[in-house]
C-alpha positions in Angstrom: -27.8 12.8 -6.4 -26.1 15.9 -7.7 -23.5 15.6 -10.3 -20.9 17.3 -8.2 -21.5 14.8 -5.4 -21.0 12.0 -7.8 -17.8 13.6 -9.1 -16.5 14.1 -5.5 -17.3 10.4 -4.7 -15.4 9.2 -7.8 -12.5 11.5 -7.0 -12.3 10.1 -3.4 -12.4 6.5 -4.7 -9.5 7.3 -7.1 -7.6 9.0 -4.3 -8.0 6.0 -2.0 -6.9 3.7 -4.8 -3.8 5.7 -5.5 -2.9 5.8 -1.8 -3.4 2.1 -1.5 -1.3 1.4 -4.6 1.5 3.8 -3.4 1.5 2.0 0.0 1.7 -1.4 -1.7 4.5 -0.3 -4.0 6.5 1.2 -1.1 6.0 -2.0 0.9 7.0 -4.2 -2.0 10.1 -2.0 -2.6 11.0 -2.2 1.0 10.7 -6.0 1.0 12.9 -6.4 -2.0 15.6 -4.0 -0.7 16.0 -6.3 2.3 18.3 -9.3 2.0 16.2 -12.5 1.5 16.2 -14.8 4.5 
């Protein structure tokens, strides 16, 4: 496999992880901002 393909694959994995982490943080912040029931 070419090195640029590997780089692209790693970059995509990092991007997916960042998106998932951001979504989780936003969801957690949303949950805590609501009054506990």
